[in-house]
Short mmCIF file of N, CA, C and O in Angstrom, two decimals:
data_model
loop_
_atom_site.label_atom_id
_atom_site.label_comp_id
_atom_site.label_asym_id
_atom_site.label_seq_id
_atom_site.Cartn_x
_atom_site.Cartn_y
_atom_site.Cartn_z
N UNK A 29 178.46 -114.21 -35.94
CA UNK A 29 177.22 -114.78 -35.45
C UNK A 29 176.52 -115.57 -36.55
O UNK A 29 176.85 -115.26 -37.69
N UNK A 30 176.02 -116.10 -36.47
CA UNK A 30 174.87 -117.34 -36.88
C UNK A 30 173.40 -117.41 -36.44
O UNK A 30 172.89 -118.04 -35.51
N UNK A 31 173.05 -116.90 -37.03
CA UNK A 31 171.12 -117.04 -36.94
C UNK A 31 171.05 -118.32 -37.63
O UNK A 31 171.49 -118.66 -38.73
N UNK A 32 170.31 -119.06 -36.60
CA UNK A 32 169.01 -120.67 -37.14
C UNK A 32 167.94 -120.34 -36.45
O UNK A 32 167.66 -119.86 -35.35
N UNK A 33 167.17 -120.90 -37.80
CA UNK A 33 165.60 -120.79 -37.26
C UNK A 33 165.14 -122.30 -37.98
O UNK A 33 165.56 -122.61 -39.10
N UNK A 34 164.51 -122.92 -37.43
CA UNK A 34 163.89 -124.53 -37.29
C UNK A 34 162.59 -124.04 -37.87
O UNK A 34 162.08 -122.97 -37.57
N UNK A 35 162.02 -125.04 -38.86
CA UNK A 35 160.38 -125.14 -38.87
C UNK A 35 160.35 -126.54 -39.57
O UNK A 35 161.38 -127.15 -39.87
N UNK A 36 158.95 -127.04 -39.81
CA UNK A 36 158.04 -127.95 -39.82
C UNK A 36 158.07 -129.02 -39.19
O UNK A 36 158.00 -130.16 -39.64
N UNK A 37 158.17 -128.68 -38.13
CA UNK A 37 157.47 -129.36 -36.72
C UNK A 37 155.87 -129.54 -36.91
O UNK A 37 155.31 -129.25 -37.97
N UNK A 38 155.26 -130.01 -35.87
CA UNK A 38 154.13 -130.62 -36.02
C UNK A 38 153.63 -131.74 -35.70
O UNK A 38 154.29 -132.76 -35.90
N UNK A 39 152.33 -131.82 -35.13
CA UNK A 39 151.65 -132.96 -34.72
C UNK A 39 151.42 -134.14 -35.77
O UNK A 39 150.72 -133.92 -36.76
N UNK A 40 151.99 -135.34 -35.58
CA UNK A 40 151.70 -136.32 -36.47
C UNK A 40 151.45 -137.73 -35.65
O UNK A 40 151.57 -137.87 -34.43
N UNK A 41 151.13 -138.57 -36.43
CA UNK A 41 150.68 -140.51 -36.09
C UNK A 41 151.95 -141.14 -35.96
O UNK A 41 152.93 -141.11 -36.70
N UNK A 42 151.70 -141.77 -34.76
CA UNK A 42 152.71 -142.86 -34.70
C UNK A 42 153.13 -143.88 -36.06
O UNK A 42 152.32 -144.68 -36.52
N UNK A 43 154.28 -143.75 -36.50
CA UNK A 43 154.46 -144.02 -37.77
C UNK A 43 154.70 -143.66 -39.00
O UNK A 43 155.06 -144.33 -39.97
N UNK A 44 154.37 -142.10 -38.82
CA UNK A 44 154.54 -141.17 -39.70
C UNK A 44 155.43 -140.39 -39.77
O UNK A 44 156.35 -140.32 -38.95
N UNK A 45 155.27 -139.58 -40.95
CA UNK A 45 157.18 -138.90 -40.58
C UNK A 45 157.13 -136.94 -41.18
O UNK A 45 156.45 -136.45 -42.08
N UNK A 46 157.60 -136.60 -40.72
CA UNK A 46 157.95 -135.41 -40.83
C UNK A 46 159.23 -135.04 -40.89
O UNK A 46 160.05 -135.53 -40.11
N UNK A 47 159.66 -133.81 -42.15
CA UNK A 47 161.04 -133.57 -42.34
C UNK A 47 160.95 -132.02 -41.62
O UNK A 47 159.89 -131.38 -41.65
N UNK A 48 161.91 -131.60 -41.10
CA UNK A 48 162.02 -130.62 -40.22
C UNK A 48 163.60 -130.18 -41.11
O UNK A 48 164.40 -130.95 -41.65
N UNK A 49 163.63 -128.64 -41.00
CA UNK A 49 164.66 -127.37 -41.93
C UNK A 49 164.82 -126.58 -40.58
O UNK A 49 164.10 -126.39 -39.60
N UNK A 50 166.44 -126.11 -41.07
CA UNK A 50 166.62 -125.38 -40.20
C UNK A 50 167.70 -124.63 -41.22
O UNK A 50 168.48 -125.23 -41.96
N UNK A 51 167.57 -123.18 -41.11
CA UNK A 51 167.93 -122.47 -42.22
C UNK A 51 168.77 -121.45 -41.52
O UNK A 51 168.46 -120.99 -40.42
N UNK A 52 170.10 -121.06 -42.36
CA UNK A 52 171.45 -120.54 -41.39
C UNK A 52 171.55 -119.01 -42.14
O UNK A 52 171.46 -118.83 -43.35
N UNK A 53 171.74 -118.10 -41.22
CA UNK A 53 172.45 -116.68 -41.84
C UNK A 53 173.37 -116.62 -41.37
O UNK A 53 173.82 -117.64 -40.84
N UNK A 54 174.13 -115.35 -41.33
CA UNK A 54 175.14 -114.33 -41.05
C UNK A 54 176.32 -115.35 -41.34
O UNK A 54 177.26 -114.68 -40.91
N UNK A 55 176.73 -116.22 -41.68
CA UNK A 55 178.18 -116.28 -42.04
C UNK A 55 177.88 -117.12 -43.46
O UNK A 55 177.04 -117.02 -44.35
N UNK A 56 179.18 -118.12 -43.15
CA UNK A 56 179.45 -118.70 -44.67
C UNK A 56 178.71 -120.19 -44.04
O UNK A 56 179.38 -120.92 -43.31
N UNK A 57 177.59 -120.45 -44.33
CA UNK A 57 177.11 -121.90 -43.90
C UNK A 57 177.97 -122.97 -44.11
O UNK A 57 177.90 -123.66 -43.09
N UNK A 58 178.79 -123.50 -44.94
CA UNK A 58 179.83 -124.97 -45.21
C UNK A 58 181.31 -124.27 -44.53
O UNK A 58 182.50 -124.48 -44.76
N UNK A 59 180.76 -123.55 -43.82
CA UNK A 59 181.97 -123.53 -42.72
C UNK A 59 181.51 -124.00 -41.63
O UNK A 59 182.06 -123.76 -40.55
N UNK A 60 180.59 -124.63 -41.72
CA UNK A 60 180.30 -125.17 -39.81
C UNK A 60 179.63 -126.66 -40.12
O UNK A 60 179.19 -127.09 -41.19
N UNK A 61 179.71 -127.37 -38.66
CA UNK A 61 178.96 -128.33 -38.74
C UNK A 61 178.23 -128.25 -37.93
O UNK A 61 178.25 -127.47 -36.98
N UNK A 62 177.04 -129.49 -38.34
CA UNK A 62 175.84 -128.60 -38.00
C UNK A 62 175.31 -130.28 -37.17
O UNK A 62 175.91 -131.32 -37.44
N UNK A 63 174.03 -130.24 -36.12
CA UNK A 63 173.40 -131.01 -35.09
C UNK A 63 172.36 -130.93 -35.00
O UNK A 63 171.87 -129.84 -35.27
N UNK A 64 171.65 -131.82 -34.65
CA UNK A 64 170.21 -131.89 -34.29
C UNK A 64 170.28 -132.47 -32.83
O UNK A 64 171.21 -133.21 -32.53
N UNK A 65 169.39 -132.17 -31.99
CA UNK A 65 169.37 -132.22 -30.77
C UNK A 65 167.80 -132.50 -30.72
O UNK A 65 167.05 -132.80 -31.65
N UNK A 66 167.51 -132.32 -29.39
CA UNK A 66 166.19 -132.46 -28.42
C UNK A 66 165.71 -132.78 -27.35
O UNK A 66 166.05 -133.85 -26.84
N UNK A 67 164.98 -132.12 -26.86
CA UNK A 67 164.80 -132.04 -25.52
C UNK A 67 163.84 -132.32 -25.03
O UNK A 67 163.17 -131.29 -25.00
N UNK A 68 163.32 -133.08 -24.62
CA UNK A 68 161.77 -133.45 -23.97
C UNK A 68 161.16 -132.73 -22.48
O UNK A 68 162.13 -132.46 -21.78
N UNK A 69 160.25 -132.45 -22.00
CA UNK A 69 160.11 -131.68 -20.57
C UNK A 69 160.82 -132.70 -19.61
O UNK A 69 160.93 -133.91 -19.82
N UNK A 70 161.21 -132.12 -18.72
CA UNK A 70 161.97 -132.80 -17.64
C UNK A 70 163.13 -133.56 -17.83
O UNK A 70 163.81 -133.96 -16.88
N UNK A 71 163.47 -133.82 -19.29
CA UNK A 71 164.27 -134.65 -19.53
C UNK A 71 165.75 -133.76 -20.04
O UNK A 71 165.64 -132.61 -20.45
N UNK A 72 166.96 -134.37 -19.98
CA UNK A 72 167.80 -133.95 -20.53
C UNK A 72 168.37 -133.89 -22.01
O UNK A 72 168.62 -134.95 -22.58
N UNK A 73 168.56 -132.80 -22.58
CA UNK A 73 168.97 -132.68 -23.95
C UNK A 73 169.37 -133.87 -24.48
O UNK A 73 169.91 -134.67 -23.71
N UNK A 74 169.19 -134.25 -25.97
CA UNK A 74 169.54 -135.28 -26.18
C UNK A 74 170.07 -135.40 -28.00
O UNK A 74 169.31 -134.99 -28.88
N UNK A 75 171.05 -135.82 -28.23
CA UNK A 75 171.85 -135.93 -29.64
C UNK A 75 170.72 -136.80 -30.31
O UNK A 75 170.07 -137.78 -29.94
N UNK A 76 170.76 -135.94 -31.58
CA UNK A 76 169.62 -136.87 -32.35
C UNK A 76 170.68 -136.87 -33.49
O UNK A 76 170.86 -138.07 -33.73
N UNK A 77 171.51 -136.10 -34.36
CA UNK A 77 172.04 -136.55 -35.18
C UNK A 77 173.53 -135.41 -35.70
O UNK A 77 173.48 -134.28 -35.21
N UNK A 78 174.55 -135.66 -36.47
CA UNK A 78 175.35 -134.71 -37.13
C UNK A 78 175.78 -134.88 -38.41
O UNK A 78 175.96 -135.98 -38.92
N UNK A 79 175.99 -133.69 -39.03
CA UNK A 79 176.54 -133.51 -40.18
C UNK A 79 177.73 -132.98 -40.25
O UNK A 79 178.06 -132.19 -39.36
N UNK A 80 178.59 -133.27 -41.28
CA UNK A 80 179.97 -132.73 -41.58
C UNK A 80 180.06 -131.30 -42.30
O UNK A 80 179.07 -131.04 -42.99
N UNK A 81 180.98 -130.41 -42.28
CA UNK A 81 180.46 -129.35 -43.08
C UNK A 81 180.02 -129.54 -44.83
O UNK A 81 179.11 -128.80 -45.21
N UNK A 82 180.60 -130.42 -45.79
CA UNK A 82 180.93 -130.79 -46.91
C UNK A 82 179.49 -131.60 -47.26
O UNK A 82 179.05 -131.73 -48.40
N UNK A 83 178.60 -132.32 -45.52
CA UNK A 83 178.22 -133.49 -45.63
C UNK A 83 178.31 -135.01 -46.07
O UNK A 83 177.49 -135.90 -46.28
N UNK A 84 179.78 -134.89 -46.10
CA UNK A 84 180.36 -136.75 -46.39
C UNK A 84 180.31 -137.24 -45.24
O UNK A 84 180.51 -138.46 -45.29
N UNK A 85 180.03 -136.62 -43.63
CA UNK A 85 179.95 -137.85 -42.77
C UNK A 85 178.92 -137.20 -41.65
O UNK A 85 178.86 -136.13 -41.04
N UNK A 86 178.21 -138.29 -41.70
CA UNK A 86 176.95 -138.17 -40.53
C UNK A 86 177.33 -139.33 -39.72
O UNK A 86 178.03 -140.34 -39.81
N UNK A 87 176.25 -138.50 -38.56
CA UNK A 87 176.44 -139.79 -37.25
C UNK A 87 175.20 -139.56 -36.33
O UNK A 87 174.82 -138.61 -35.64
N UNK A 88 174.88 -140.36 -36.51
CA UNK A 88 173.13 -140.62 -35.38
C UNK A 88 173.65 -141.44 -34.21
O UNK A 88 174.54 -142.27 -33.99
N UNK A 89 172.35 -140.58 -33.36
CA UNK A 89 172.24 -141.19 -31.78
C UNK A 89 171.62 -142.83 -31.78
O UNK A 89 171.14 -143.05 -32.89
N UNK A 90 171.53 -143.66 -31.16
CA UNK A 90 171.44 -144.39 -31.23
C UNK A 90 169.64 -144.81 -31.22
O UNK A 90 169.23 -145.86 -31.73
N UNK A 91 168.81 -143.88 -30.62
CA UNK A 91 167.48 -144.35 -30.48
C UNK A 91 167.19 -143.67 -32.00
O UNK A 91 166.20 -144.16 -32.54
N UNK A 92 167.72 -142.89 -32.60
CA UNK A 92 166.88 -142.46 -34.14
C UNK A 92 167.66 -143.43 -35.29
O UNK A 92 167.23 -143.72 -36.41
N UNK A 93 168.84 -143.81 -34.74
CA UNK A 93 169.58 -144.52 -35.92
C UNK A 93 168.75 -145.22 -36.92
O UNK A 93 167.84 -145.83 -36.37
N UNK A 94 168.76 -145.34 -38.31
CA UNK A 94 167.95 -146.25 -39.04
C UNK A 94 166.25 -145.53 -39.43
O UNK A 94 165.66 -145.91 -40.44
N UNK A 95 165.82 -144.82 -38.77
CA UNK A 95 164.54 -144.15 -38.84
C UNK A 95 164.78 -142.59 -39.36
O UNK A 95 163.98 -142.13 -40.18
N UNK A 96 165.88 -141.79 -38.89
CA UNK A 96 166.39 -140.26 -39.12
C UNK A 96 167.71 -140.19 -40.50
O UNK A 96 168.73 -140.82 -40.77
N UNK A 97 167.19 -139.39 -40.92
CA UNK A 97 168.49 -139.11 -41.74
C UNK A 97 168.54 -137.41 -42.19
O UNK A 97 167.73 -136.73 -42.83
N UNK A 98 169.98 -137.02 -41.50
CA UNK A 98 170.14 -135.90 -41.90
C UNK A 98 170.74 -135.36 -42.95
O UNK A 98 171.53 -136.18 -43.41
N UNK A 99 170.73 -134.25 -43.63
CA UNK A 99 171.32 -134.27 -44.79
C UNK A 99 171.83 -132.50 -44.77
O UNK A 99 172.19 -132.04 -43.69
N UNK A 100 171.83 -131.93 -45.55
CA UNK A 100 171.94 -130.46 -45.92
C UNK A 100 172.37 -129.70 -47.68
O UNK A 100 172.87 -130.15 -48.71
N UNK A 101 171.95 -128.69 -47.33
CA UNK A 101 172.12 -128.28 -48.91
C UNK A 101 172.63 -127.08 -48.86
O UNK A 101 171.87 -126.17 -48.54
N UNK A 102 174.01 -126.77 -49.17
CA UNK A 102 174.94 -125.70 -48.82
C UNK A 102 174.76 -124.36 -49.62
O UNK A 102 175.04 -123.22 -49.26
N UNK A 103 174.33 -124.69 -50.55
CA UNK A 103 173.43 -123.94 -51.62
C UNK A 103 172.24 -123.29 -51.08
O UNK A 103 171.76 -122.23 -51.48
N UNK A 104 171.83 -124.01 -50.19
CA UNK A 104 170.46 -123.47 -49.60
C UNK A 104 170.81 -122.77 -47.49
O UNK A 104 170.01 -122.53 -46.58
N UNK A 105 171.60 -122.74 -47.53
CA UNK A 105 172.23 -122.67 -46.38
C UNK A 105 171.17 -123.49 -45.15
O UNK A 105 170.62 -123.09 -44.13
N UNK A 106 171.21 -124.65 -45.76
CA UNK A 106 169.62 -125.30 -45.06
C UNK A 106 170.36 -126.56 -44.67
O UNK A 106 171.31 -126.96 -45.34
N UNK A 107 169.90 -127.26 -43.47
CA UNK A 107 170.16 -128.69 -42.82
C UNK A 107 168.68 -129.41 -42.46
O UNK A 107 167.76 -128.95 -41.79
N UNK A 108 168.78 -130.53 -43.05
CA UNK A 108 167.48 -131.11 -43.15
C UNK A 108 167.14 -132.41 -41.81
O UNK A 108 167.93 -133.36 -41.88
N UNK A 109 166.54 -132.47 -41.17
CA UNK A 109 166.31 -133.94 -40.38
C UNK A 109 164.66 -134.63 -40.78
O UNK A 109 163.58 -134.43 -40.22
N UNK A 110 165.04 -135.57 -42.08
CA UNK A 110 164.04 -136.63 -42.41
C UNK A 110 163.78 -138.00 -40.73
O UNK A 110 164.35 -138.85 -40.06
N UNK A 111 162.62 -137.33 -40.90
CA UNK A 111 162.02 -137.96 -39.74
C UNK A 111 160.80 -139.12 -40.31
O UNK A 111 159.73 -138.77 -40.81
N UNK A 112 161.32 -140.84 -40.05
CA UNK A 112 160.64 -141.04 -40.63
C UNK A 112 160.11 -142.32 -39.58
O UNK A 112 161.06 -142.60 -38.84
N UNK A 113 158.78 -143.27 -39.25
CA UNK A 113 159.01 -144.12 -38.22
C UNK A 113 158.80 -143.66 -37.00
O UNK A 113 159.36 -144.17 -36.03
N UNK A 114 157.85 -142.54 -36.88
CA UNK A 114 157.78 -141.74 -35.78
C UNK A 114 157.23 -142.52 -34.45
O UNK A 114 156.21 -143.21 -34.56
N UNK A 115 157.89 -142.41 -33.26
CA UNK A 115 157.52 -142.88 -32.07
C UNK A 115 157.20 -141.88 -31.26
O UNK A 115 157.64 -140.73 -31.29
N UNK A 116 156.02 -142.59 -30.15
CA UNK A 116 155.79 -141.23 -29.67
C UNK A 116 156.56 -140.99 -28.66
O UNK A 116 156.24 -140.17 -27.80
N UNK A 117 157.89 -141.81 -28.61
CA UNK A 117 158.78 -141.44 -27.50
C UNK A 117 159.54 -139.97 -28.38
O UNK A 117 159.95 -138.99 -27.77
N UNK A 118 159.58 -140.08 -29.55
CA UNK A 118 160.34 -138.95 -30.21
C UNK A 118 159.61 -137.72 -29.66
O UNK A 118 160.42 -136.80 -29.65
N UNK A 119 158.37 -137.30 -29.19
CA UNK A 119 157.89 -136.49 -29.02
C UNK A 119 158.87 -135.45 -28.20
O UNK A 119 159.45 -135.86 -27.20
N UNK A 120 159.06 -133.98 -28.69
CA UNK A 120 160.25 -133.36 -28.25
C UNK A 120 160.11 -131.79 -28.95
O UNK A 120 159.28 -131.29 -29.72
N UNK A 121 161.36 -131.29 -28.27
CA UNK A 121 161.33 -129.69 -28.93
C UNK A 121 162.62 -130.51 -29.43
O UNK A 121 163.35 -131.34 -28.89
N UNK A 122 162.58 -129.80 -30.94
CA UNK A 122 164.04 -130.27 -31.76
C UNK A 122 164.77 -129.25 -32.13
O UNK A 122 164.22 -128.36 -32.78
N UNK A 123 166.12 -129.17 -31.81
CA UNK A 123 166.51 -127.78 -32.61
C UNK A 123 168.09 -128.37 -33.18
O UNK A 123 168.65 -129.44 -32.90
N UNK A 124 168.50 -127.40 -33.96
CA UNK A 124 169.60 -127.69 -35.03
C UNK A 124 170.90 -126.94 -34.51
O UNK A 124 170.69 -125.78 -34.84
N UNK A 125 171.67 -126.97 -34.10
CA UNK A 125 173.08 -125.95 -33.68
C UNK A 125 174.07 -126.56 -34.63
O UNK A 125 174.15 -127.65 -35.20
N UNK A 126 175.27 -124.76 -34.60
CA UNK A 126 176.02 -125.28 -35.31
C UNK A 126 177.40 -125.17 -34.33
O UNK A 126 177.48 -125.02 -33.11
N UNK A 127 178.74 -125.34 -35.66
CA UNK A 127 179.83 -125.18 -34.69
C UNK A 127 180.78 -125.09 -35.63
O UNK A 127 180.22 -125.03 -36.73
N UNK A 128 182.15 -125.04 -35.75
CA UNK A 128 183.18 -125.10 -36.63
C UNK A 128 184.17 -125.53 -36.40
O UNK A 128 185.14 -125.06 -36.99
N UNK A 129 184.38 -126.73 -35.33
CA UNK A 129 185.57 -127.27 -35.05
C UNK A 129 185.05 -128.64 -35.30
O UNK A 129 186.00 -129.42 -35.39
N UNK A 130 183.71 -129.31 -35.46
CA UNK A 130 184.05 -130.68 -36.21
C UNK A 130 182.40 -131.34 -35.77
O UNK A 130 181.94 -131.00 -34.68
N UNK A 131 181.58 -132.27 -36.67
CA UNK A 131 180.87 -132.50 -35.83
C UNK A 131 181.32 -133.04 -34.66
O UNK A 131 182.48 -133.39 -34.45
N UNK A 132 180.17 -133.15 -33.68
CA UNK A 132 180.38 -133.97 -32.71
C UNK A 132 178.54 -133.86 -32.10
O UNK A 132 177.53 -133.22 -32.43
N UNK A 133 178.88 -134.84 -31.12
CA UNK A 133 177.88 -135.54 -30.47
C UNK A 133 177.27 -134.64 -29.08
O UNK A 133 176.25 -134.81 -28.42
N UNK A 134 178.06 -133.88 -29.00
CA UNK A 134 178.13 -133.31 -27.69
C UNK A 134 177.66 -131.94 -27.36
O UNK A 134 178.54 -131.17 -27.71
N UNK A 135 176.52 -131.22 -26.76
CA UNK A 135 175.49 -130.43 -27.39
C UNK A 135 176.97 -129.33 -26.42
O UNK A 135 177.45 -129.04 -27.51
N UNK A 136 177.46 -128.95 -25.89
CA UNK A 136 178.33 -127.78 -25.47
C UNK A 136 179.21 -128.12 -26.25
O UNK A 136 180.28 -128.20 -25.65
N UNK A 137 179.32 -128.40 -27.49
CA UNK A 137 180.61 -128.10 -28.52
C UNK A 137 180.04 -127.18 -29.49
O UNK A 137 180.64 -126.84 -30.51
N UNK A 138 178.86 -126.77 -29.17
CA UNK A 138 177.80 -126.57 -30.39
C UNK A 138 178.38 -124.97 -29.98
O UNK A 138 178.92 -124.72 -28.91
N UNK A 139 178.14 -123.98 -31.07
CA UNK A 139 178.48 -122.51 -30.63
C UNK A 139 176.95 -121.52 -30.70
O UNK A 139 176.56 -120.49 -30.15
N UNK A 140 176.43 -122.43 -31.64
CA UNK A 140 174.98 -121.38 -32.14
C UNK A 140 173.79 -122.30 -32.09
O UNK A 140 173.93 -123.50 -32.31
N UNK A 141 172.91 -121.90 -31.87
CA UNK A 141 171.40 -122.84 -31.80
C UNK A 141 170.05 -121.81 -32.30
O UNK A 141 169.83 -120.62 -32.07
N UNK A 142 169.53 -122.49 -32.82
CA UNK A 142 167.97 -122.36 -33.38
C UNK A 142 167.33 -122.05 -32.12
O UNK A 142 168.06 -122.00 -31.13
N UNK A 143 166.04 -121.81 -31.98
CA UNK A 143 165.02 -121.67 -31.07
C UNK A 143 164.16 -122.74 -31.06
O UNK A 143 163.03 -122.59 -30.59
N UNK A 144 164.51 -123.80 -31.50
CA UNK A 144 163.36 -125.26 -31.72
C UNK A 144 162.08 -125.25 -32.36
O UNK A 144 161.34 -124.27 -32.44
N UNK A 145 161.85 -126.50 -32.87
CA UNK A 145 160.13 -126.78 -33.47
C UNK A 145 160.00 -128.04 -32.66
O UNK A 145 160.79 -128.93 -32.37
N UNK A 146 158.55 -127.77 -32.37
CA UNK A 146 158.00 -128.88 -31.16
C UNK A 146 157.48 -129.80 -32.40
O UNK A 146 157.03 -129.53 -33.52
N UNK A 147 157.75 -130.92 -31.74
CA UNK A 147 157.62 -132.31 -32.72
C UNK A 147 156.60 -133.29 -31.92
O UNK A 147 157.35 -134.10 -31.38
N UNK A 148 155.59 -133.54 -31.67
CA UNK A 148 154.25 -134.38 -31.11
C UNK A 148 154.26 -135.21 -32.01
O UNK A 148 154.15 -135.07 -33.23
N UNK A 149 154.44 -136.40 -31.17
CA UNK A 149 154.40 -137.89 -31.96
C UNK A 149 152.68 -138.47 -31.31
O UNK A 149 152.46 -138.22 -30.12
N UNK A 150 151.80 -139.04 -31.96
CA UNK A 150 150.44 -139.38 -31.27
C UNK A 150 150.46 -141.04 -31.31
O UNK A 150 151.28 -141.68 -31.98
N UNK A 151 149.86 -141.38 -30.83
CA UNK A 151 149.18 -143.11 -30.70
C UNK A 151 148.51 -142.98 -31.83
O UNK A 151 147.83 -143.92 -32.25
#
């Protein structure tokens, strides 16, 4: 098993940016790769970004591309999503899952998930 827990979420200005952690137990963290997701009310889950286990290869969704960058620190058993350029379409619950067969894009490849941090983007 794999415990994630997400924080610094938070209300911010259109334009502004917030970095959001999501911090891993019970196994060996650089054995998995790890995702950012999100979900808006009514709306369907949605790929915001991935990391490799090693972190040599990321891959963003296409509406955060250029504004998000994920990273991680294996040392810290921590995965980071720099949120920067905030729209208030980003407004969302964000959460981080992991997995160990490769990133991918695709939120049912994922094996373990966080409980989310709500992310409010304002005018």
């Amino acid at each position: 098993q794999v415990q994630l827990v997400e924080s610094g979420g938070g209300l911010v200005q259109a334009g502004g940016s917030l970095r959001l952690s999501c911090v891993a137990s019970g196994r060996t963290f650089s054995n998995y790769d790890m995702g950012w997701f999100r979900q808006a009310p009514g709306k369907e889950r949605e790929f915001v970004a991935t990391i490799s286990k090693g972190g040599e290869s990321t891959y963003y969704g296409d509406l955060v591309k250029g504004r998000f960058t994920i990273s991680r620190d294996n040392a810290k058993n921590t995965v980071y999503l720099q949120m920067n350029s905030l729209k208030p379409e980003d407004t969302s619950v964000y959460s981080c899952a992991a997995n160990a067969r490769g990133p991918s894009t695709t939120a049912r490849w994922y094996d373990y998930w966080g409980q989310g941090t709500q992310v409010t983007v304002s005018l």
